[in-house]
Short mmCIF file of C-alpha atoms in Angstrom, two decimals:
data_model
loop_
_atom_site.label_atom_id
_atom_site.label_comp_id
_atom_site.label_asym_id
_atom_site.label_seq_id
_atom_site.Cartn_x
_atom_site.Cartn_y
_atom_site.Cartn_z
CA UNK A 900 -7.67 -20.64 -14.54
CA UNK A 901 -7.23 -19.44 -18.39
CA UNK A 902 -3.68 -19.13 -19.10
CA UNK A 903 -4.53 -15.82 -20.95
CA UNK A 904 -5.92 -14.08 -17.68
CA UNK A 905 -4.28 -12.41 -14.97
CA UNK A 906 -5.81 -11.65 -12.01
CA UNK A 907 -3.94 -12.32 -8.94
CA UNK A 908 -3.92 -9.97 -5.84
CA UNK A 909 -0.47 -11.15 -4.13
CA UNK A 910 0.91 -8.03 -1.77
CA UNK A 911 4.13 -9.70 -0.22
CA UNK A 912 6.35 -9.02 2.54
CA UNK A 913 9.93 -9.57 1.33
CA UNK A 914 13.59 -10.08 2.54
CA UNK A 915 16.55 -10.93 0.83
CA UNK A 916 19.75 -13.30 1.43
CA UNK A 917 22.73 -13.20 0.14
CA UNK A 918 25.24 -15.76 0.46
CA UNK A 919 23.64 -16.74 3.57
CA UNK A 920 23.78 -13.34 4.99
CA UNK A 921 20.12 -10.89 5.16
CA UNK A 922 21.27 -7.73 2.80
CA UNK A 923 19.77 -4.29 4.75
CA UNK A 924 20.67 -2.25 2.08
CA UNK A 925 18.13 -0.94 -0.83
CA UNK A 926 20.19 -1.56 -3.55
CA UNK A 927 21.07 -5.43 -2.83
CA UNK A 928 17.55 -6.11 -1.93
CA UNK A 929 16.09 -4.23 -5.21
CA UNK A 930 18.50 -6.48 -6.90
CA UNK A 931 17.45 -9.72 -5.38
CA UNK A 932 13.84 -8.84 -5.90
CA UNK A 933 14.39 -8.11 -9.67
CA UNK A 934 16.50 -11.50 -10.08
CA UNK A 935 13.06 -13.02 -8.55
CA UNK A 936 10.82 -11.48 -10.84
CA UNK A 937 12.48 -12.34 -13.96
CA UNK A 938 12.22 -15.73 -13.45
CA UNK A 939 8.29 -15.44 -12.47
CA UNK A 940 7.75 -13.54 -15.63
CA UNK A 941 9.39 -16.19 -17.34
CA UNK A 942 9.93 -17.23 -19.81
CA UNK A 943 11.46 -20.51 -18.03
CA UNK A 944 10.52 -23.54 -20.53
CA UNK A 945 14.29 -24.11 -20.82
CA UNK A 946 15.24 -23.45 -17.60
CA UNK A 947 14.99 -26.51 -14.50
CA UNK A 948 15.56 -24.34 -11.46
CA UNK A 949 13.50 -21.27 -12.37
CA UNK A 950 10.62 -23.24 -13.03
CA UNK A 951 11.42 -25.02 -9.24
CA UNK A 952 11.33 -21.53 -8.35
CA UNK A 953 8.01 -20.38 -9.99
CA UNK A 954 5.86 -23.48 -9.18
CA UNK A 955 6.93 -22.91 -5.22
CA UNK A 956 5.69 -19.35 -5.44
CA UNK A 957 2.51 -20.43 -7.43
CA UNK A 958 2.19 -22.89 -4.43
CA UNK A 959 1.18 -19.54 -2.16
CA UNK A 960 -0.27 -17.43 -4.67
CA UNK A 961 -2.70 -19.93 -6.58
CA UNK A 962 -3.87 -17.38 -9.04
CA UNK A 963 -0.40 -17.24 -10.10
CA UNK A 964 -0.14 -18.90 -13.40
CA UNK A 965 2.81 -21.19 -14.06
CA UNK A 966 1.78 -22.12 -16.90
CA UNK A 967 2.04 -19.04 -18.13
CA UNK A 968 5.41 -18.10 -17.27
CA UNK A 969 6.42 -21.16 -19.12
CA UNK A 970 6.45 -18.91 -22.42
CA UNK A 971 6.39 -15.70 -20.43
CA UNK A 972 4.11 -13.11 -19.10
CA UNK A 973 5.17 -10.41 -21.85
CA UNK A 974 2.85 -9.77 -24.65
CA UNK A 975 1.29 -7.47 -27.18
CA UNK A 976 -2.55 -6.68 -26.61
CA UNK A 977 -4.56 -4.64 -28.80
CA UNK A 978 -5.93 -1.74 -27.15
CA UNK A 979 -8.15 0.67 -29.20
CA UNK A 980 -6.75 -0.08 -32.90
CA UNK A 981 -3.23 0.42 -31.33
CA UNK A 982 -0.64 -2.69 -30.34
CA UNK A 983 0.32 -2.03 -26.26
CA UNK A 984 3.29 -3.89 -25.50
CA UNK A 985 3.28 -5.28 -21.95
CA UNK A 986 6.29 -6.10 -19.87
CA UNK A 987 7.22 -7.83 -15.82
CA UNK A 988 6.66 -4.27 -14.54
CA UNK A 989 3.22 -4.61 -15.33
CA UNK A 990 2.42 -7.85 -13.44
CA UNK A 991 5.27 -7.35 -11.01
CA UNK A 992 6.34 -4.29 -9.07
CA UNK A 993 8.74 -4.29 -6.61
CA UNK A 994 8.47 -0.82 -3.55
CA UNK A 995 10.30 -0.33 -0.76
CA UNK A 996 7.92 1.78 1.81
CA UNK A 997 9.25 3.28 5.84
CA UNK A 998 12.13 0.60 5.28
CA UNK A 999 10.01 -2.21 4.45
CA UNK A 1000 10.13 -3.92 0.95
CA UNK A 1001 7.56 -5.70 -0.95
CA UNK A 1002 6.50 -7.35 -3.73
CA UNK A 1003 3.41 -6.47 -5.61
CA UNK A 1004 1.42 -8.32 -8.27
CA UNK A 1005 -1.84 -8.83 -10.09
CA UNK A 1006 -3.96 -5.86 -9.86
CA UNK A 1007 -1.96 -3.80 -7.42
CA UNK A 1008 1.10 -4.05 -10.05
CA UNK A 1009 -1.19 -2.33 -12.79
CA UNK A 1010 -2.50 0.14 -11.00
CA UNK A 1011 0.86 1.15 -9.00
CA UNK A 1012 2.18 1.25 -12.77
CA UNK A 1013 -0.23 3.44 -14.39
CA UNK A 1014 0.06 5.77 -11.41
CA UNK A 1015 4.03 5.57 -12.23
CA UNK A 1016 3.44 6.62 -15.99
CA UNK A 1017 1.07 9.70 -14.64
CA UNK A 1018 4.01 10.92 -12.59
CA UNK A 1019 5.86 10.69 -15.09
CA UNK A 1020 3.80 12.73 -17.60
CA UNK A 1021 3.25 15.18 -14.97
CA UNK A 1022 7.07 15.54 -14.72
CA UNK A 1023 7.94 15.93 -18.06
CA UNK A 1024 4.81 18.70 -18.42
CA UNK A 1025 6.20 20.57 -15.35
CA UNK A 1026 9.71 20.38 -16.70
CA UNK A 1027 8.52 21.96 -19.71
CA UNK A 1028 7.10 25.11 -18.42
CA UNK A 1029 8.19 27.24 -16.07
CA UNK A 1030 5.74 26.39 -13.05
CA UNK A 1031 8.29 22.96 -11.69
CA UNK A 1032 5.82 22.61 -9.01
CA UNK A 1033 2.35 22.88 -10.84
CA UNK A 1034 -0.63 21.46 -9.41
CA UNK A 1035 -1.31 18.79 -11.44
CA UNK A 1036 2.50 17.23 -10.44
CA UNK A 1037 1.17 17.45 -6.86
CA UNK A 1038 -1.42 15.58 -7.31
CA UNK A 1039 -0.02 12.97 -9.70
CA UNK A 1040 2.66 12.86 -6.58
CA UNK A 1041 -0.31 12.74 -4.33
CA UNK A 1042 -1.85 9.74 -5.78
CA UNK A 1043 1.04 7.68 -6.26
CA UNK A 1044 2.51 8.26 -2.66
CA UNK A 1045 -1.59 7.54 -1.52
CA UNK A 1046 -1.87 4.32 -3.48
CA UNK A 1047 1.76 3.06 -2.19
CA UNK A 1048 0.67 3.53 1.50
CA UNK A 1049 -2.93 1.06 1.10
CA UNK A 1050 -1.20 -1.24 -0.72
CA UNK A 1051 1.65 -1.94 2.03
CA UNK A 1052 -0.63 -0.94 5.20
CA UNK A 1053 -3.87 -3.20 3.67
CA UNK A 1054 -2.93 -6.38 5.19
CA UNK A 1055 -6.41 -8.20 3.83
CA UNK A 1056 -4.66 -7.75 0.51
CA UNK A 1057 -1.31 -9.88 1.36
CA UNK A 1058 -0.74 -13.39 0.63
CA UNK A 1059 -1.12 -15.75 3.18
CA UNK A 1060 -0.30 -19.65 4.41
CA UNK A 1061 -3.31 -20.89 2.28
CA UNK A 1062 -6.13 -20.28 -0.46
CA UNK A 1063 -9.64 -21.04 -0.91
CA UNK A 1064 -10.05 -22.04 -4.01
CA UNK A 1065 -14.40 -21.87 -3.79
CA UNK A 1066 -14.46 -18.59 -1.83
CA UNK A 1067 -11.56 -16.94 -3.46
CA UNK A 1068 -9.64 -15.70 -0.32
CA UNK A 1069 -6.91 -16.40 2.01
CA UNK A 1070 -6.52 -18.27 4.38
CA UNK A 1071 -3.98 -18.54 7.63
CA UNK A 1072 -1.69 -16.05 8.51
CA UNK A 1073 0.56 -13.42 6.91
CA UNK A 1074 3.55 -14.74 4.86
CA UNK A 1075 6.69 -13.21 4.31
CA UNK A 1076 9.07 -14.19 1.21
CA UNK A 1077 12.56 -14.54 1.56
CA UNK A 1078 14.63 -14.64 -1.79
CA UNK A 1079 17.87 -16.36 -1.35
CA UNK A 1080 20.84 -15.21 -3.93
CA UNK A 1081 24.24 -16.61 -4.13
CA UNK A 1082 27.53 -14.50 -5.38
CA UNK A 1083 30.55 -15.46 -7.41
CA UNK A 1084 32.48 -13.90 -4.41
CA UNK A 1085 34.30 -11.20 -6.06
CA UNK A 1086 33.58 -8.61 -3.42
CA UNK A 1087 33.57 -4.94 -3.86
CA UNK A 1088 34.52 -5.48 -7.29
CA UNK A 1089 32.63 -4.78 -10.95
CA UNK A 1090 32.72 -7.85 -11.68
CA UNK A 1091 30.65 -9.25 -8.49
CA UNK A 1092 27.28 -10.53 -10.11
CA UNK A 1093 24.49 -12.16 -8.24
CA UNK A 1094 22.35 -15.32 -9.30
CA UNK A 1095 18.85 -16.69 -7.53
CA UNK A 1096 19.64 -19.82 -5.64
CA UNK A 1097 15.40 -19.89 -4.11
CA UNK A 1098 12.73 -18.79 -2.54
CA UNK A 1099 10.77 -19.44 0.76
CA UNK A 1100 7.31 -18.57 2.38
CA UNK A 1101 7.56 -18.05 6.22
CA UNK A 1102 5.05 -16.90 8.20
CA UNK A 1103 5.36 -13.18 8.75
CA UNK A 1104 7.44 -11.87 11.72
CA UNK A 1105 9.27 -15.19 11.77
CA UNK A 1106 13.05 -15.85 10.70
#
């Protein structure tokens, strides 16, 4: 695979652990998600552990590049006489959907994005006039909402056991990622921080 292509399809079951306990709550799993994709965006040239991290999750999802996140997956492309700066949110995207919480890249990630930034516009146009509910923010919200539910209800899209390198699919059954964090202990206080101790493929519906 070119190092300078991205084209990955990974749609990934997640749970997170913290201190040794599973965290239920959106907020501690958003966090533990976000700790994760930092380190697969890289960069992680300098750092031993996130890149023990990154090569275990390019061990399930072989069209994840590595080597890229080595220097990291944010760039500046040239679109249309205009530089486009890309960021992680583009090639990772993290949605929680009827309780259930995944991790989306390749692909998906882009086109969940873009949907984001229309919402967006059609928020800011609505908020502008004096129609807050205007048709066009319906169906921005009607797209986005749509394109949430086949990504986490597709389940030929999500990353599985193994990969078939000559066919270009997936093989085995469903996996689900769990994303172990560790504290510094200081409960319930602003100073409690979080850091990413690993990762683990399971298969799906298993603890």
């Amino acid at each position: 695979m070119e190092i300078s292509k991205v084209s990955f399809t990974g749609v990934i079951p997640t749970r997170v652990f913290i201190d040794g306990k599973e965290a239920i709550e959106s907020q501690n799993i958003q966090k533990g998600c976000r700790k994760l994709i930092e380190v697969l965006a890289g960069p992680i040239k300098n750092d031993l552990k996130a890149q023990s991290i990154a090569k275990k999750f390019a061990a399930v999802d072989k069209d994840y590049s590595y080597f890229r996140a080595i220097n990291g997956y944010k760039l500046k492309i040239y679109q249309y006489g205009k530089v486009i700066k890309k960021t992680a949110s583009d090639f990772f995207r993290f949605i929680n959907s009827d309780n259930k919480n995944f991790i989306i890249t390749g692909p998906q990630a882009e086109k969940l994005a873009q949907s984001g930034k229309e919402l967006g516009k059609a928020k800011a146009s609505a908020n502008q006039t004096d129609v807050k509910d205007s048709f066009e923010l319906f169906q921005a919200k009607r797209i986005y909402s749509e394109l949430i539910n086949r990504l986490t209800t597709n389940r030929a899209i999500r990353v599985r056991e193994g990969y078939d390198s000559s066919t270009g699919k997936n093989l085995g059954k469903e996996t689900v990622l769990n994303i172990f964090l560790k504290s510094n202990k200081k409960y319930g206080k602003k100073s409690f921080k979080l850091e990413l101790d690993g990762i683990e493929f399971k298969p799906y519906g298993k603890n």
